[in-house]
Every structure is written in C-alpha cells, then in structure tokens.
PDB file of C-alpha atoms in Angstrom:
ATOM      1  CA  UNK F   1     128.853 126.811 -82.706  1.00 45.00           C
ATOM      2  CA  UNK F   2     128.439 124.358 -79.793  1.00 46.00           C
ATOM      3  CA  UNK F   3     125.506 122.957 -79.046  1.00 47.00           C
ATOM      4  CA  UNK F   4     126.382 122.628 -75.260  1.00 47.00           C
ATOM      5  CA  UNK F   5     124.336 124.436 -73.074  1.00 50.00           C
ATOM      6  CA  UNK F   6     127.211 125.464 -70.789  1.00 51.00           C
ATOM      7  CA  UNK F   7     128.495 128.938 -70.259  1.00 57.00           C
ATOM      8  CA  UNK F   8     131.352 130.780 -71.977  1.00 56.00           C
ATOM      9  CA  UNK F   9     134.338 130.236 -69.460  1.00 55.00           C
ATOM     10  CA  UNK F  10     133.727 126.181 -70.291  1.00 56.00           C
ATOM     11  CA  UNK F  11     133.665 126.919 -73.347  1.00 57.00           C
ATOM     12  CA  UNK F  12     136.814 128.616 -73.754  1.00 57.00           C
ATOM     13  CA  UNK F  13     138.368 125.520 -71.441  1.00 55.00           C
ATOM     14  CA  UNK F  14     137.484 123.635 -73.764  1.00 61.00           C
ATOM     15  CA  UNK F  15     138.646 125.230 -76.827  1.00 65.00           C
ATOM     16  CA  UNK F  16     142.189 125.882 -74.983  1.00 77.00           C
ATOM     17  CA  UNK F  17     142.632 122.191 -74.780  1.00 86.00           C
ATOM     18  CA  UNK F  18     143.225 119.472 -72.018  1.00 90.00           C
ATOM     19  CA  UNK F  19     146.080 120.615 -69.347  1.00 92.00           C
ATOM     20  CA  UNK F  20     148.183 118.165 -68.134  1.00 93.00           C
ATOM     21  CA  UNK F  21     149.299 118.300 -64.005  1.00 93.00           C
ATOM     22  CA  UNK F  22     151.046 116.253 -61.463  1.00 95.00           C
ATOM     23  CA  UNK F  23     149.065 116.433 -58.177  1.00 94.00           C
ATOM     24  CA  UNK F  24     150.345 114.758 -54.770  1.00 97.00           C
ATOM     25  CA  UNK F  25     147.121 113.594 -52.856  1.00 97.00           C
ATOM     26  CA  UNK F  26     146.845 113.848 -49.104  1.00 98.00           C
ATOM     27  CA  UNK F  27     145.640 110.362 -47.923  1.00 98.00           C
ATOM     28  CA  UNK F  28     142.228 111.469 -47.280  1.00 97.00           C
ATOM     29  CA  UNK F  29     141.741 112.776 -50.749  1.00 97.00           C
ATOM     30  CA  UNK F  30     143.529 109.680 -52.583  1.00 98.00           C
ATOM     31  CA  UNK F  31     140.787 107.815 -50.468  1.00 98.00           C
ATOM     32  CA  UNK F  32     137.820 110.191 -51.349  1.00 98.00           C
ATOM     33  CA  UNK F  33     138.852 110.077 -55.258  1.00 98.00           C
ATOM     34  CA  UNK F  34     138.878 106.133 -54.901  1.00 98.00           C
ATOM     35  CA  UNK F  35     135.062 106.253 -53.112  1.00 98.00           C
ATOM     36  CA  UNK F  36     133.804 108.729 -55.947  1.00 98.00           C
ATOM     37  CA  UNK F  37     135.506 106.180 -58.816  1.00 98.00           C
ATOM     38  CA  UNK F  38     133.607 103.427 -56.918  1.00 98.00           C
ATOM     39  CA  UNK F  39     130.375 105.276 -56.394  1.00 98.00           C
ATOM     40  CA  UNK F  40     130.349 106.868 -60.257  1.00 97.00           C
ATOM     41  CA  UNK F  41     132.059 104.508 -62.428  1.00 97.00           C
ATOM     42  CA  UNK F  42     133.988 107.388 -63.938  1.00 97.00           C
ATOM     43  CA  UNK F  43     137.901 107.509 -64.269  1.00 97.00           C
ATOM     44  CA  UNK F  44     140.120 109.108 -61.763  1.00 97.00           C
ATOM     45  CA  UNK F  45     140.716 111.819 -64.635  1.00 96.00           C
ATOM     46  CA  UNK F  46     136.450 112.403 -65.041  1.00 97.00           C
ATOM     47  CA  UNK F  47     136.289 112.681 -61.163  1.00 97.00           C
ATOM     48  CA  UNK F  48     138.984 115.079 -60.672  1.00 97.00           C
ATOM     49  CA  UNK F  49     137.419 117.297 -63.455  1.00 96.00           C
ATOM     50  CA  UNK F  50     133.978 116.976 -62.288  1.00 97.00           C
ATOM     51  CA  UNK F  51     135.008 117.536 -58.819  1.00 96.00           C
ATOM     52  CA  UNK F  52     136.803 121.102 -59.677  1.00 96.00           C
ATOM     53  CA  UNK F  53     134.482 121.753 -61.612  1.00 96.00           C
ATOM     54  CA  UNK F  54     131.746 121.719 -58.361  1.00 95.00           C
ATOM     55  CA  UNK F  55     134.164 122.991 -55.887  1.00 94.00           C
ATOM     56  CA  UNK F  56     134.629 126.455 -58.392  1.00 95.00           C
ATOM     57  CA  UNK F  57     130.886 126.370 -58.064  1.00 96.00           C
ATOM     58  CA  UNK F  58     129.960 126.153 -54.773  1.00 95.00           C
ATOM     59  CA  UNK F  59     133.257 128.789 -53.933  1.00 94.00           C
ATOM     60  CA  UNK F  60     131.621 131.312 -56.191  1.00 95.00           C
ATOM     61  CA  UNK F  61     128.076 131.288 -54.712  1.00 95.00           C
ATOM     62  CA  UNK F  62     129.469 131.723 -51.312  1.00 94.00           C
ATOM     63  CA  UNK F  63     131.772 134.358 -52.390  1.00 94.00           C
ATOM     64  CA  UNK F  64     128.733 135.841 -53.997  1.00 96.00           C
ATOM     65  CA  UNK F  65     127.039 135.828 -50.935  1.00 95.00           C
ATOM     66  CA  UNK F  66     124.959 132.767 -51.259  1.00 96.00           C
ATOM     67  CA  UNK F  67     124.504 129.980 -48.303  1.00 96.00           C
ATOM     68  CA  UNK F  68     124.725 125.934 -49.448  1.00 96.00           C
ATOM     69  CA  UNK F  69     122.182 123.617 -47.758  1.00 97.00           C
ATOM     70  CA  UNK F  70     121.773 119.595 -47.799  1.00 96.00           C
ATOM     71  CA  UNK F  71     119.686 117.431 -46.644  1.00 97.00           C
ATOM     72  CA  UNK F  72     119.996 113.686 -46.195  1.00 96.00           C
ATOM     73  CA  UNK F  73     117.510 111.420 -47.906  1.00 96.00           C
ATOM     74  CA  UNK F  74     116.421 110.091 -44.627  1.00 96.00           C
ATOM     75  CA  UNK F  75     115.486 113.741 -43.158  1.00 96.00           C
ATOM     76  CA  UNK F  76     113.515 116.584 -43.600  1.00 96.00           C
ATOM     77  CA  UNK F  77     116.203 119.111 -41.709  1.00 97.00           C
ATOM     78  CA  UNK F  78     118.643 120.970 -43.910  1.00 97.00           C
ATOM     79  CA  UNK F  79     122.215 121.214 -42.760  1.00 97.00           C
ATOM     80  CA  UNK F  80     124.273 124.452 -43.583  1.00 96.00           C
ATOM     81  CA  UNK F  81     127.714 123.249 -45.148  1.00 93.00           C
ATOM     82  CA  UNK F  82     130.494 125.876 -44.323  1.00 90.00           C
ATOM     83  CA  UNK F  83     134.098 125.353 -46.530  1.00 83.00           C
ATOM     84  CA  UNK F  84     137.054 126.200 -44.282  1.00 81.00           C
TER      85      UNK F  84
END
C-alpha cells in the first residue's frame, strides 16, 4: 500500500503508468512553460504535470460551486480569478 497521502484517482494514474502525448503550444503557453521551468527548476515534463494537475483542481472547485481568491504579497485585497 502507498504511503502517499494523495487520493485514489492519483493513485490509479499512477498505477496505469506514464502516457505519452504530442502537444502543439500556442506561443503564450510555450513562453509560460519556459517562465515556470525558470521560476521552479523542474523539467518541462514536471511542469506540465504539475500544471494539469492544478488546473483539474481549481476547474473542479468552481464547478463545485466554489470561488478562487489571490492576493499579492504586497496587498491586503483579494482578487477573484474567473477561468474563461
């Protein structure tokens, strides 16, 4: 049994095994994915997963109802985010 702490649908990602795809990057998003390699350290292949792995996230809470905030260190206001 894993000793992960991380709920059942990553768990069976994980035991179905790595899934190779060919993706074809806007320019924006080939420039994002280059920032977040910068800013993290990680590789391209880490930041993509990581960053599905948040957007599946944040699309369920707001699906669910929820609302997403953030705030930016500098301020005390929170900002509504809104996905279109």
């Amino acid at each position: 049994m894993p000793t992960s702490h991380k709920g059942a649908a990553a768990q069976e990602w994980q035991s179905a095994g790595p899934t190779r795809i060919t993706v074809n990057l806007a320019p924006k998003a080939a420039t994002a994915l280059d920032q977040a390699v910068k800013l993290t350290g990680d590789t391209k292949t880490d930041t993509i997963n990581r960053a599905l792995q948040i957007y599946a996230y944040l699309e369920k809470v707001t699906q669910e109802g929820g609302t997403l905030y953030t705030r930016a260190a500098d301020s005390d206001e929170l900002e509504r985010l809104y996905f279109v």
